[in-house]
Coordinates of C-alpha atoms in Angstrom, one line a residue:
Chain A
M606 CA -16.7 -15.3 27.4
D607 CA -19.8 -16.9 26.0
K608 CA -20.0 -20.0 23.8
S609 CA -20.4 -18.3 20.5
T610 CA -17.3 -16.1 21.0
L611 CA -15.3 -19.2 21.9
K612 CA -16.7 -21.0 18.8
Y613 CA -15.7 -18.0 16.7
I614 CA -12.2 -17.9 18.0
V615 CA -11.7 -21.6 17.6
K616 CA -12.9 -21.4 14.0
R617 CA -10.6 -18.5 13.2
I618 CA -7.6 -20.4 14.7
V619 CA -8.4 -23.5 12.6
M620 CA -8.6 -21.3 9.5
A621 CA -5.3 -19.7 10.3
V622 CA -3.5 -23.0 10.8
L623 CA -4.9 -24.4 7.5
T624 CA -3.8 -21.2 5.8
L625 CA -0.3 -21.6 7.1
L626 CA -0.1 -25.2 5.9
L627 CA -1.3 -24.1 2.5
I628 CA 1.3 -21.3 2.4
I629 CA 4.1 -23.9 3.2
L630 CA 2.8 -26.1 0.3
I631 CA 2.7 -23.1 -2.1
L632 CA 6.1 -21.9 -1.0
F633 CA 7.5 -25.4 -1.4
T634 CA 6.0 -25.9 -4.9
L635 CA 7.2 -22.6 -6.1
M636 CA 10.7 -23.2 -4.8
K637 CA 10.8 -26.5 -6.8
F638 CA 9.8 -24.6 -9.9
M639 CA 12.4 -22.0 -9.4
P640 CA 14.9 -21.8 -12.3
G641 CA 18.6 -22.4 -11.5
S642 CA 20.3 -24.7 -9.0
P643 CA 21.4 -23.9 -5.5
F644 CA 24.8 -25.4 -6.4
N645 CA 27.4 -24.0 -8.6
V646 CA 26.6 -25.9 -11.7
E647 CA 29.5 -24.7 -13.9
K648 CA 32.3 -25.5 -11.5
L649 CA 31.1 -28.8 -10.1
S650 CA 31.0 -32.2 -11.9
P651 CA 27.7 -34.0 -12.3
A652 CA 28.8 -36.7 -9.9
L653 CA 29.6 -34.1 -7.2
I654 CA 26.3 -32.4 -7.7
A655 CA 24.6 -35.8 -7.3
R656 CA 26.4 -36.3 -4.0
L657 CA 25.5 -32.9 -2.8
E658 CA 21.9 -33.5 -3.6
A659 CA 21.9 -36.8 -1.8
K660 CA 23.5 -35.1 1.2
Y661 CA 20.8 -32.5 1.4
G662 CA 18.0 -34.9 0.5
L663 CA 17.3 -33.2 -2.8
D664 CA 17.3 -36.5 -4.7
Q665 CA 14.2 -37.9 -3.1
P666 CA 10.7 -37.6 -4.5
V667 CA 9.3 -34.1 -4.1
F668 CA 6.5 -35.2 -1.6
V669 CA 9.0 -37.0 0.6
Q670 CA 11.1 -33.8 0.6
F671 CA 8.0 -31.8 1.5
F672 CA 7.1 -34.0 4.5
N673 CA 10.7 -34.0 5.7
Y674 CA 10.7 -30.2 5.5
L675 CA 7.3 -30.1 7.4
K676 CA 8.7 -32.5 10.0
G677 CA 11.7 -30.2 10.4
L678 CA 9.5 -27.1 10.8
M679 CA 7.7 -28.7 13.7
V680 CA 10.9 -28.7 15.7
G681 CA 12.1 -25.3 14.4
D682 CA 14.5 -26.7 11.9
F683 CA 14.3 -24.6 8.7
G684 CA 17.0 -26.5 6.9
I685 CA 20.5 -25.4 5.9
S686 CA 21.6 -22.4 4.0
L687 CA 23.0 -23.7 0.7
K688 CA 24.5 -20.5 -0.7
L689 CA 24.7 -17.3 1.4
M690 CA 26.4 -18.8 4.4
K691 CA 27.3 -22.3 3.4
G692 CA 26.3 -25.0 5.9
I693 CA 24.9 -22.6 8.5
E694 CA 21.5 -23.5 9.9
V695 CA 18.8 -21.2 8.6
S696 CA 17.3 -21.0 12.0
S697 CA 20.4 -19.4 13.5
L698 CA 20.8 -17.2 10.4
V699 CA 17.3 -15.9 10.9
S700 CA 17.0 -15.7 14.6
S701 CA 19.8 -13.1 14.9
R702 CA 17.9 -10.9 12.5
I703 CA 14.4 -11.2 13.8
A704 CA 15.1 -9.1 16.8
I705 CA 16.4 -6.2 14.7
S706 CA 13.6 -6.3 12.2
F707 CA 10.8 -6.8 14.7
G708 CA 12.3 -4.2 17.1
I709 CA 12.2 -1.5 14.5
G710 CA 8.7 -2.7 13.2
L711 CA 7.3 -2.6 16.7
A712 CA 8.8 0.8 17.5
A713 CA 7.4 2.2 14.3
A714 CA 4.0 0.8 15.0
A715 CA 4.0 2.3 18.5
V716 CA 5.3 5.7 17.4
G717 CA 2.9 5.7 14.5
T718 CA -0.1 4.8 16.6
A719 CA 0.7 7.3 19.4
I720 CA 1.2 10.2 17.0
G721 CA -1.6 9.2 14.8
V722 CA -4.2 9.0 17.6
V723 CA -3.1 12.4 19.0
L724 CA -3.2 14.0 15.5
G725 CA -6.6 12.4 14.8
I726 CA -8.1 13.6 18.1
V727 CA -6.7 17.1 17.7
A728 CA -8.1 17.3 14.2
A729 CA -11.6 16.0 15.3
L730 CA -11.8 18.4 18.3
H731 CA -10.8 21.4 16.1
K732 CA -12.8 20.3 13.1
N733 CA -12.6 22.6 10.1
T734 CA -9.7 24.7 11.5
F735 CA -6.1 25.1 10.6
W736 CA -5.2 22.0 12.8
D737 CA -7.7 19.9 11.0
T738 CA -6.4 20.8 7.6
L739 CA -2.9 20.2 8.7
A740 CA -3.7 16.8 10.0
T741 CA -5.6 15.9 6.9
V742 CA -2.7 17.0 4.7
V743 CA -0.3 15.0 6.8
A744 CA -2.6 12.0 6.5
V745 CA -3.0 12.2 2.8
I746 CA 0.7 12.6 2.2
G747 CA 1.5 9.8 4.6
V748 CA -1.0 7.4 3.0
S749 CA 0.1 8.1 -0.6
I750 CA 3.8 8.4 -0.4
P751 CA 5.8 5.2 0.2
S752 CA 7.9 4.9 3.3
F753 CA 11.2 4.6 1.4
V754 CA 10.7 8.1 0.0
F755 CA 10.7 9.4 3.6
A756 CA 13.7 7.2 4.4
L757 CA 15.6 8.7 1.5
V758 CA 14.6 12.3 2.5
L759 CA 15.7 11.7 6.1
L760 CA 18.8 10.0 4.9
L761 CA 19.7 13.0 2.6
I762 CA 19.0 15.6 5.4
F763 CA 20.2 14.0 8.6
A764 CA 22.9 11.7 7.4
V765 CA 24.4 13.3 4.2
Q766 CA 23.8 17.0 4.9
L767 CA 23.8 17.4 8.6
N768 CA 25.8 14.3 9.4
I769 CA 24.2 13.7 12.8
L770 CA 22.8 10.2 12.1
P771 CA 24.7 7.3 10.6
V772 CA 24.1 6.7 6.9
L773 CA 24.2 2.9 7.4
Y774 CA 22.9 0.9 10.3
D775 CA 25.6 0.4 12.8
V776 CA 25.3 -2.6 15.1
N777 CA 27.3 -0.8 17.8
T778 CA 24.9 2.1 18.1
P779 CA 21.5 0.3 17.6
I780 CA 19.3 3.1 19.0
K781 CA 20.9 6.0 17.1
S782 CA 20.8 3.9 13.9
A783 CA 17.2 2.9 14.4
I784 CA 15.9 6.5 14.6
M785 CA 15.7 7.1 10.9
P786 CA 14.1 3.8 9.8
T787 CA 11.6 3.9 12.7
L788 CA 10.5 7.4 11.7
A789 CA 10.3 6.6 8.0
L790 CA 8.3 3.5 8.7
S791 CA 5.9 5.1 11.1
V792 CA 4.7 7.8 8.7
G793 CA 2.3 5.4 7.0
A794 CA 1.0 4.2 10.4
I795 CA 0.5 7.8 11.5
A796 CA -1.5 8.6 8.5
N797 CA -3.7 5.6 8.7
V798 CA -4.4 6.0 12.4
A799 CA -4.9 9.7 12.2
R800 CA -7.4 9.4 9.4
F801 CA -9.4 6.7 11.1
T802 CA -9.3 8.3 14.6
R803 CA -10.5 11.6 13.2
T804 CA -13.6 10.0 11.5
E805 CA -14.4 7.9 14.4
M806 CA -14.0 10.7 17.0
I807 CA -16.3 13.0 14.9
E808 CA -18.9 10.3 14.8
V809 CA -18.7 9.6 18.5
L810 CA -18.9 13.3 19.3
R811 CA -22.1 13.5 17.4
S812 CA -23.8 10.6 19.2
D813 CA -26.6 10.9 21.7
Y814 CA -24.7 9.7 24.7
I815 CA -22.2 12.5 24.3
L816 CA -25.2 14.9 24.1
L817 CA -26.5 13.3 27.3
A818 CA -23.2 13.6 29.1
E819 CA -23.0 17.3 28.1
A820 CA -26.6 17.8 29.1
K821 CA -25.8 16.3 32.5
G822 CA -23.4 19.2 32.9
L823 CA -20.1 17.4 32.7
D824 CA -17.3 19.7 31.6
R825 CA -15.8 19.2 28.1
G826 CA -12.6 17.6 29.4
T827 CA -14.4 14.9 31.2
V828 CA -16.8 14.2 28.4
I829 CA -13.9 13.8 26.0
R830 CA -11.7 11.7 28.3
K831 CA -14.3 9.5 29.9
H832 CA -16.8 9.1 27.1
A833 CA -15.6 10.0 23.7
L834 CA -12.0 8.8 23.8
R835 CA -12.8 5.3 24.9
N836 CA -15.4 4.7 22.3
T837 CA -13.1 6.2 19.7
L838 CA -10.0 4.1 20.5
V839 CA -11.7 0.7 20.5
P840 CA -12.4 0.6 16.7
V841 CA -8.8 1.8 16.0
V842 CA -7.9 -1.9 16.4
T843 CA -9.2 -2.4 12.9
V844 CA -6.6 -0.2 11.3
L845 CA -3.9 -2.5 12.7
A846 CA -4.3 -4.7 9.6
P847 CA -3.3 -2.1 7.0
I848 CA -0.5 -0.9 9.3
I849 CA 1.0 -4.3 9.6
I850 CA 0.9 -4.8 5.8
N851 CA 2.6 -1.4 5.4
L852 CA 5.2 -2.2 7.9
M853 CA 6.1 -5.5 6.3
T854 CA 6.5 -4.2 2.8
G855 CA 8.0 -1.0 4.0
S856 CA 10.6 -2.7 6.1
M857 CA 12.1 -4.7 3.2
V858 CA 12.8 -1.5 1.3
I859 CA 13.7 0.5 4.4
E860 CA 16.2 -2.1 5.4
K861 CA 17.9 -1.8 2.1
V862 CA 17.9 2.0 2.2
C863 CA 19.3 2.2 5.7
G864 CA 21.5 -0.9 5.4
I865 CA 19.8 -2.7 8.4
P866 CA 20.9 -6.4 8.7
G867 CA 17.3 -7.6 9.2
L868 CA 15.0 -10.1 7.7
G869 CA 14.1 -8.1 4.7
M870 CA 17.7 -7.7 3.6
L871 CA 18.2 -11.4 4.2
L872 CA 15.2 -12.2 1.9
V873 CA 16.5 -10.0 -0.8
A874 CA 20.0 -11.5 -0.6
A875 CA 18.6 -15.0 -0.6
I876 CA 16.3 -14.3 -3.6
Q877 CA 19.2 -13.0 -5.6
G878 CA 21.5 -15.9 -4.4
N879 CA 18.9 -18.7 -5.1
D880 CA 19.2 -19.9 -1.5
I881 CA 15.9 -21.8 -1.3
Y882 CA 15.7 -22.7 2.3
V883 CA 16.5 -19.2 3.4
V884 CA 13.9 -17.7 1.1
M885 CA 11.3 -20.2 2.4
A886 CA 12.1 -19.6 6.0
V887 CA 11.9 -15.8 5.7
A888 CA 8.8 -15.9 3.6
F889 CA 7.2 -18.3 6.0
L890 CA 8.1 -16.1 9.0
Y891 CA 6.5 -13.1 7.3
S892 CA 3.4 -15.2 6.6
I893 CA 3.2 -16.4 10.2
L894 CA 3.5 -12.8 11.4
Y895 CA 0.8 -11.7 9.0
V896 CA -1.6 -14.6 9.7
V897 CA -1.2 -14.3 13.4
M898 CA -1.7 -10.6 13.5
M899 CA -4.8 -10.9 11.2
L900 CA -6.1 -13.6 13.6
I901 CA -5.6 -11.3 16.6
V902 CA -7.3 -8.4 14.9
D903 CA -10.2 -10.5 13.8
V904 CA -10.7 -12.1 17.2
L905 CA -10.3 -8.8 19.0
Y906 CA -12.8 -7.2 16.7
G907 CA -15.2 -10.1 17.1
V908 CA -14.9 -9.8 20.9
I909 CA -15.2 -6.0 20.9
D910 CA -18.1 -5.8 18.4
P911 CA -20.5 -8.9 18.6
R912 CA -22.2 -7.7 15.4
I913 CA -19.2 -8.9 13.4
R914 CA -19.7 -12.5 14.6
V915 CA -23.5 -12.4 14.1
G916 CA -23.2 -10.7 10.8
K917 CA -21.0 -13.5 9.4
G918 CA -23.7 -16.0 10.3
D919 CA -21.5 -17.9 12.7
Chain B
M288 CA -48.5 34.4 30.4
N289 CA -50.0 37.0 28.1
D290 CA -48.3 40.0 29.7
F291 CA -44.9 38.4 29.3
E292 CA -42.7 40.9 27.5
F293 CA -39.6 40.1 25.4
L294 CA -36.7 42.4 25.7
E295 CA -34.2 43.2 22.9
N296 CA -31.4 41.3 24.6
D297 CA -33.4 38.2 25.3
F298 CA -32.4 36.9 21.9
E299 CA -29.1 36.1 20.6
F300 CA -28.1 36.0 17.0
I301 CA -26.8 32.5 16.3
G302 CA -26.7 32.7 12.5
D303 CA -22.9 33.0 12.4
K304 CA -22.3 30.1 14.7
Q305 CA -24.5 27.4 13.3
D306 CA -25.4 26.5 9.9
I307 CA -28.9 27.6 9.1
H308 CA -30.6 25.0 6.9
T309 CA -32.9 26.3 4.2
D310 CA -35.2 24.2 2.3
A311 CA -34.6 24.7 -1.4
V312 CA -35.7 22.6 -4.4
Q313 CA -32.6 21.7 -6.3
P314 CA -33.0 21.6 -10.0
S315 CA -32.6 18.0 -11.3
K316 CA -29.3 17.5 -13.1
P317 CA -28.0 14.7 -15.2
F318 CA -25.9 12.3 -13.1
L319 CA -22.6 12.9 -14.8
K320 CA -23.0 16.7 -14.7
D321 CA -23.8 16.4 -11.0
V322 CA -20.7 14.3 -10.4
W323 CA -18.5 16.7 -12.4
E324 CA -19.7 19.7 -10.4
R325 CA -19.0 18.0 -7.1
F326 CA -15.6 16.8 -8.3
K327 CA -14.8 20.3 -9.5
S328 CA -15.5 21.9 -6.2
N329 CA -13.0 19.6 -4.5
K330 CA -9.7 21.5 -4.9
G331 CA -7.4 18.6 -3.9
A332 CA -9.0 16.3 -6.4
L333 CA -8.8 18.9 -9.2
I334 CA -5.1 19.6 -8.5
G335 CA -4.5 15.8 -8.5
A336 CA -6.2 15.4 -11.8
I337 CA -4.3 18.2 -13.4
L338 CA -1.0 16.9 -12.1
I339 CA -1.8 13.5 -13.5
I340 CA -2.6 14.9 -16.9
I341 CA 0.7 16.9 -16.9
I342 CA 2.7 13.8 -15.9
V343 CA 1.0 11.6 -18.5
L344 CA 1.6 14.3 -21.2
L345 CA 5.3 14.5 -20.2
A346 CA 5.5 10.8 -20.2
I347 CA 4.3 10.8 -23.8
V348 CA 6.1 13.8 -25.3
G349 CA 9.0 14.3 -22.8
P350 CA 11.4 11.9 -24.5
L351 CA 10.6 13.4 -28.0
I352 CA 11.6 17.0 -27.2
V353 CA 15.2 16.2 -26.5
P354 CA 17.8 14.8 -28.8
Y355 CA 18.7 11.8 -26.7
V356 CA 17.5 8.1 -26.5
F357 CA 16.9 6.2 -23.4
D358 CA 19.5 3.5 -23.9
A359 CA 22.4 5.5 -25.5
V360 CA 25.4 4.6 -23.4
D361 CA 28.1 7.3 -23.5
V362 CA 30.8 7.2 -20.9
S363 CA 32.1 10.6 -21.8
Q364 CA 28.9 12.1 -20.4
Q365 CA 28.5 10.0 -17.3
S366 CA 26.9 11.4 -14.2
M367 CA 26.4 14.9 -15.4
A368 CA 24.3 17.1 -13.1
P369 CA 20.9 18.5 -14.2
R370 CA 21.1 21.6 -16.4
V371 CA 18.1 23.5 -17.4
P372 CA 18.0 26.7 -19.6
L373 CA 16.9 29.8 -17.7
L374 CA 17.0 28.0 -14.3
E375 CA 20.8 27.8 -14.7
N376 CA 21.1 31.6 -14.6
L377 CA 19.5 31.5 -11.2
G378 CA 22.2 29.2 -9.9
F379 CA 19.8 26.3 -9.7
M380 CA 20.1 23.1 -11.8
D381 CA 23.1 24.7 -13.6
G382 CA 24.9 21.6 -14.3
T383 CA 27.5 21.7 -11.6
G384 CA 28.1 19.1 -9.0
G385 CA 28.2 16.1 -11.3
I386 CA 31.2 13.9 -12.1
K387 CA 31.6 15.1 -15.7
E388 CA 31.2 18.8 -16.4
Y389 CA 29.5 20.6 -19.3
T390 CA 32.7 21.5 -21.0
G391 CA 34.3 21.0 -24.4
Q392 CA 31.9 19.5 -27.0
F393 CA 29.1 19.4 -24.3
A394 CA 29.3 23.1 -23.5
D395 CA 25.9 23.7 -25.1
A396 CA 24.3 20.4 -24.0
Y397 CA 21.3 20.4 -21.7
H398 CA 20.4 17.3 -19.7
Y399 CA 17.4 18.6 -17.8
F400 CA 17.6 15.8 -15.2
G401 CA 21.3 15.1 -15.7
T402 CA 22.7 11.7 -16.8
D403 CA 23.3 8.4 -15.0
Q404 CA 26.5 6.4 -14.4
L405 CA 26.4 5.2 -18.0
G406 CA 25.9 8.6 -19.5
R407 CA 22.3 8.0 -20.4
D408 CA 20.0 11.1 -20.3
L409 CA 17.8 10.9 -17.2
W410 CA 15.1 13.2 -18.6
V411 CA 14.4 10.7 -21.3
R412 CA 14.7 7.8 -18.9
V413 CA 12.5 9.3 -16.2
W414 CA 9.7 9.9 -18.6
E415 CA 10.1 6.5 -20.3
G416 CA 10.1 5.0 -16.9
T417 CA 7.0 6.9 -15.9
R418 CA 5.3 5.6 -19.0
I419 CA 6.2 2.0 -18.2
S420 CA 5.2 2.4 -14.5
L421 CA 1.8 3.8 -15.6
F422 CA 1.4 1.1 -18.2
V423 CA 2.1 -1.6 -15.7
A424 CA -0.2 -0.1 -13.1
A425 CA -3.0 0.6 -15.5
S426 CA -3.0 -2.8 -17.2
A427 CA -2.8 -4.6 -13.9
V428 CA -5.7 -2.6 -12.5
I429 CA -7.9 -3.0 -15.6
I430 CA -7.4 -6.8 -15.5
D431 CA -8.1 -6.7 -11.7
I432 CA -11.4 -4.9 -12.3
F433 CA -12.5 -7.4 -14.8
I434 CA -11.6 -10.5 -12.8
G435 CA -12.7 -9.0 -9.5
M436 CA -16.0 -7.8 -10.9
V437 CA -16.9 -11.1 -12.4
Y438 CA -15.9 -13.0 -9.3
G439 CA -17.7 -10.6 -7.0
L440 CA -20.8 -10.6 -9.1
V441 CA -21.1 -14.3 -9.3
S442 CA -20.2 -14.8 -5.7
G443 CA -22.6 -12.2 -4.4
F444 CA -25.5 -12.8 -6.8
F445 CA -25.8 -16.6 -6.6
G446 CA -25.0 -16.8 -2.8
G447 CA -25.3 -20.2 -1.0
V448 CA -22.7 -22.9 -1.6
V449 CA -21.2 -21.0 -4.6
D450 CA -20.6 -18.0 -2.5
N451 CA -19.3 -20.0 0.5
V452 CA -16.7 -21.8 -1.6
M453 CA -15.6 -18.7 -3.5
Q454 CA -15.3 -16.8 -0.2
R455 CA -13.1 -19.4 1.4
I456 CA -10.8 -19.4 -1.7
Q457 CA -10.6 -15.7 -1.5
E458 CA -10.0 -15.7 2.2
I459 CA -7.0 -18.1 1.8
I460 CA -5.4 -16.2 -1.0
N461 CA -5.9 -13.0 0.9
S462 CA -4.2 -14.3 4.0
I463 CA -0.9 -14.8 2.2
P464 CA 1.0 -11.5 2.4
T465 CA 1.2 -9.7 -1.0
L466 CA 4.8 -9.2 -0.4
V467 CA 5.5 -12.9 -0.2
I468 CA 3.4 -13.8 -3.3
L469 CA 5.0 -11.1 -5.4
T470 CA 8.6 -11.9 -4.6
L471 CA 8.0 -15.7 -5.0
L472 CA 6.2 -15.3 -8.3
L473 CA 8.9 -13.2 -9.8
L474 CA 11.5 -15.7 -8.6
V475 CA 9.8 -18.4 -10.6
M476 CA 9.1 -16.3 -13.7
T477 CA 11.9 -14.3 -15.2
P478 CA 11.2 -10.6 -14.5
S479 CA 9.8 -8.8 -17.5
L480 CA 7.1 -6.2 -18.1
Y481 CA 4.4 -8.8 -18.5
T482 CA 5.4 -11.0 -15.6
I483 CA 5.3 -8.0 -13.3
I484 CA 1.8 -7.2 -14.6
I485 CA 0.7 -10.8 -14.0
A486 CA 2.2 -10.8 -10.5
L487 CA 0.4 -7.5 -9.6
M488 CA -2.8 -8.9 -11.1
I489 CA -2.8 -12.1 -9.1
T490 CA -2.6 -10.1 -5.8
G491 CA -4.8 -7.2 -6.8
W492 CA -8.2 -8.6 -7.8
I493 CA -9.2 -9.6 -4.4
G494 CA -10.0 -6.1 -3.2
M495 CA -12.2 -5.6 -6.3
A496 CA -14.0 -8.8 -5.8
R497 CA -14.7 -8.0 -2.2
I498 CA -16.1 -4.5 -2.9
T499 CA -18.2 -5.9 -5.8
R500 CA -19.6 -8.7 -3.6
A501 CA -20.5 -6.4 -0.8
Q502 CA -22.3 -4.0 -3.2
V503 CA -24.1 -6.8 -4.9
L504 CA -25.4 -8.2 -1.6
K505 CA -26.7 -4.8 -0.8
I506 CA -28.3 -4.0 -4.1
K507 CA -29.9 -7.4 -4.9
E508 CA -32.2 -7.0 -2.0
Q509 CA -33.6 -3.7 -3.2
E510 CA -37.1 -3.3 -4.6
F511 CA -36.1 -2.5 -8.2
V512 CA -34.3 -5.8 -8.5
L513 CA -37.4 -7.5 -7.1
A514 CA -39.5 -5.6 -9.6
S515 CA -37.2 -6.6 -12.4
R516 CA -37.5 -10.3 -11.4
T517 CA -41.2 -10.1 -11.1
L518 CA -41.4 -8.9 -14.6
G519 CA -39.6 -12.0 -15.7
A520 CA -36.0 -10.7 -16.2
S521 CA -33.3 -13.4 -16.5
D522 CA -30.3 -13.6 -14.1
F523 CA -28.1 -12.3 -16.9
F524 CA -30.3 -9.3 -17.4
I525 CA -30.5 -8.5 -13.7
I526 CA -26.7 -8.8 -13.2
F527 CA -25.7 -6.6 -16.1
K528 CA -28.6 -4.2 -16.4
A529 CA -29.8 -3.8 -12.9
I530 CA -26.9 -4.4 -10.6
L531 CA -23.8 -3.6 -12.6
P532 CA -24.6 0.0 -13.4
N533 CA -25.2 0.7 -9.7
I534 CA -21.7 -0.5 -8.6
F535 CA -19.8 1.0 -11.4
G536 CA -19.0 4.2 -9.5
Q537 CA -17.5 2.2 -6.7
L538 CA -15.4 0.1 -9.1
I539 CA -14.0 3.2 -10.7
T540 CA -13.2 4.7 -7.3
M541 CA -11.6 1.5 -6.2
S542 CA -9.5 1.3 -9.4
M543 CA -8.3 4.8 -8.9
F544 CA -7.1 3.8 -5.4
S545 CA -5.5 0.7 -6.8
I546 CA -3.4 2.5 -9.4
P547 CA -1.0 4.2 -6.9
N548 CA -0.9 0.9 -5.1
A549 CA 0.2 -0.9 -8.2
I550 CA 2.8 1.8 -9.0
F551 CA 4.1 1.4 -5.5
Y552 CA 4.4 -2.4 -5.7
E553 CA 6.2 -2.1 -9.1
A554 CA 8.6 0.3 -7.6
F555 CA 9.0 -1.9 -4.6
L556 CA 9.8 -4.9 -6.7
A557 CA 12.4 -2.9 -8.8
F558 CA 13.9 -1.7 -5.6
V559 CA 14.5 -5.2 -4.2
G560 CA 16.0 -6.2 -7.6
L561 CA 13.1 -7.9 -9.2
G562 CA 12.2 -5.1 -11.6
I563 CA 12.1 -5.0 -15.4
P564 CA 15.4 -5.8 -16.9
A565 CA 17.8 -3.1 -18.3
P566 CA 18.1 -1.2 -20.5
Q567 CA 14.4 -0.5 -20.0
A568 CA 13.6 1.6 -17.0
S569 CA 10.7 2.1 -14.7
L570 CA 10.5 4.6 -11.9
G571 CA 11.3 1.9 -9.4
S572 CA 14.4 0.7 -11.3
L573 CA 15.6 4.3 -11.7
I574 CA 15.3 4.9 -8.0
N575 CA 17.1 1.6 -7.4
D576 CA 20.0 2.6 -9.8
G577 CA 20.2 6.1 -8.4
F578 CA 20.2 4.9 -4.8
N579 CA 23.6 3.3 -5.2
T580 CA 25.2 6.7 -5.6
V581 CA 22.9 8.6 -3.3
T582 CA 25.7 10.3 -1.3
T583 CA 27.6 11.6 -4.4
T584 CA 24.9 12.3 -7.0
P585 CA 21.6 12.6 -5.1
Y586 CA 19.8 14.1 -8.1
M587 CA 19.7 10.6 -9.7
V588 CA 17.5 9.3 -7.0
V589 CA 15.7 12.5 -6.0
I590 CA 14.1 13.2 -9.4
P591 CA 12.4 9.8 -10.0
V592 CA 11.4 9.8 -6.3
I593 CA 9.7 13.2 -6.7
V594 CA 7.9 12.0 -9.8
L595 CA 6.8 8.8 -8.1
A596 CA 5.6 10.7 -5.0
I597 CA 3.6 13.3 -7.0
L598 CA 2.1 10.6 -9.1
M599 CA 0.9 8.5 -6.1
L600 CA -0.3 11.6 -4.2
S601 CA -2.2 12.8 -7.2
F602 CA -3.9 9.5 -7.8
N603 CA -4.9 9.3 -4.2
L604 CA -6.2 12.9 -4.2
M605 CA -8.2 12.3 -7.3
A606 CA -9.6 9.0 -6.0
D607 CA -10.7 10.7 -2.9
G608 CA -12.5 13.4 -4.8
L609 CA -14.0 10.9 -7.2
R610 CA -15.4 8.8 -4.3
D611 CA -17.0 11.8 -2.8
A612 CA -18.3 13.0 -6.2
L613 CA -19.8 9.7 -7.2
D614 CA -21.4 8.9 -3.9
P615 CA -21.7 11.8 -1.5
T616 CA -23.0 9.6 1.2
M617 CA -19.7 7.8 1.4
K618 CA -17.9 11.1 2.2
E619 CA -15.8 11.0 5.3
M620 CA -16.9 13.7 7.7

C-alpha cells in the first residue's frame, strides 16, 4: 500500500469520525427541541417531575447534558429508557435486537447480491434475448417498487392463503420466520446489482483484452470466467451504497409488516412513545452503520481504482 | 496471385448476423421533435407516461364521479368489500367478503374500492390520497430542483474555496442517513402536509446539487463558454445563458427519478406513523390503515399498494425513457 492510498484512507476516517460527532450533536439538539416530556406530565406533580429530572440529569444546562451523554457513549452507555421499558438500560434494550435486524439485513444483502450477479451476467451473455428482457423487467420492477409491497404480497400468499409461513415473526422459529422479510428486502438489492452487473459485463465483453483473449484461442468459458467475470465484479462494490440505504429504510417498514422485534420496530415505538434516549441510540446506530459502510465502500473503491483518488485531487 | 479463383462457397453471407452500418445523412430536426421521437419509440416509457396521465386524471376526477366524500364516517357501512358494476356479474369485485354486506338500504350502493373500518368510501380516499401523495412529491421535487440547481451552479462555476466549503457541507449532510433525518425532523415538527414537504426537501436537494455541479464542471471548460467569455459576457450571462440550458435535460431526468423516491419516502413516513394526520389521507396512510386488518379485509391495503406500485413503476419507466431521449449518449447498453 503506497503513501497516497494511506493518506486517502486516513483522511476518509477522520471525515467519518467528524461526521459521527456532528450527527450526535444534531440528534441531541433535535431531541431537546422535541415537543412533549418523557414523563407523564398529567399524573405527576411538578415537584416529582423536578426530582425525576434531577435523577436523570435533565435539569443541568444543555451543554453539560451533551458532554455527559458523549462521555457515556465512549463507554457504550446509551442512557436509560425513560418510557418504553422504564429504567432498563438502552444498551441492553438495543443489543438484543441488533442481532435480529442485522442478521436479516445481511442475509438479504447476500441473497440479493448473489441472485443479482447471476441475473446480470445471464442477461449480459444473452443480450437482446428473452433472458435479457426478463432480467431487465425484474430489475425495473425491483428498483421501482418498495420492498414493503413485496413483503405484503408474500405475506398474503404464503402466510394468509397458503399458511406455510408464520404471519408474524416467531422468536422460536427464527429461520422460518426470516424467510419472508429476507426475500422481500433482497428484491431491491437484486435489481440494483443485476442492472449494474449487466451494464458492466457488456462493457467488459466489448473491451480489447477480451478480444485478445478470444484471438488467442481461449474457449468462451475460460474467457468469461478468467477475464470478464473478475473485471465485472470489482466495480459492483459501488452499488453497495444504494443497497445499504435500501436495506435500512426497507428494514424499518419490513419489521413492522412482519412483526420482527428488531431495531426498526424499536425506533418506531420509541418515536411514538417520546423515549428520547432510545430514539437517539437507534438513530445513532443506524448512522454508524451507514457512515462505516460508506467509508468501507469509498476506501475499497479508492484502493481498487486509483483514478478516484487522483481525480479528487488528494 | 492473379490466377487465384474465388469459388461460390468461399463467401458467407453475414448480413443477418451482424448489423450492417450504412452511412446516411439524417435530416436535421428541432431538438424537441428529436427528443419526442426517441421517447415515443421507447415502449416502456410511453406506457409509463400513459399510466401516469390516467392516474393523475383519476386523482382529479375520481372523487367527483361518486356520491361520497372522503371523510364521511358511517358505521353502518363499515368494511364493505369492493363492488363494481359489470365486474360483479363476473363474480369479481362483487361486494362479498366484507364485514357489512350490500343489503337493505345499500342494495344498490357501489363502493368501487369498498369502504374502510369507519365506513368511508375507499375509491374517494384512494384518489384523494393519490392526489396528496403526488402533490407532496411534486412540490418537494420542484423545491429540490431549485435549491440543488442554485447550489450546484454556484459551487461548480466559482470553484476554489467556495466549492471546497460547499462540497464539505454537502458531504456531511449527505453522510447522515435520510431515514434518520426524516424521522427526527418529523418528531420535532408536528406532522402535516407542509412539514412532510419540508422534510423531503431537506434531504432531497443534495442529489440535484451533485448532478448540477458535475455537469457545470464539465461544461464550463468547453469552447463555447470560453468564446462567450472572450466576447466579454458576464458570469451571470454565462451561468444562465450558456451553462443552464445545457444541463436542463439532466435536471428534468433527475427530477423524474426523484418523484417516485419522494412518493416512497412519504409512504414510508406514513407507514411508521409519521404521516399526514387524519381525516386526510395519502397513499402511505391508507396502506398503514389497511395493513391493520390485512388478514380479514386484504382489499383495504391491496388497492392503495397497487396504485402506489403502478405510480412508482411508471415514473421510473418514464424517467428511463426521458433520460435516453434527452441524451442518447447516456443510454445504458
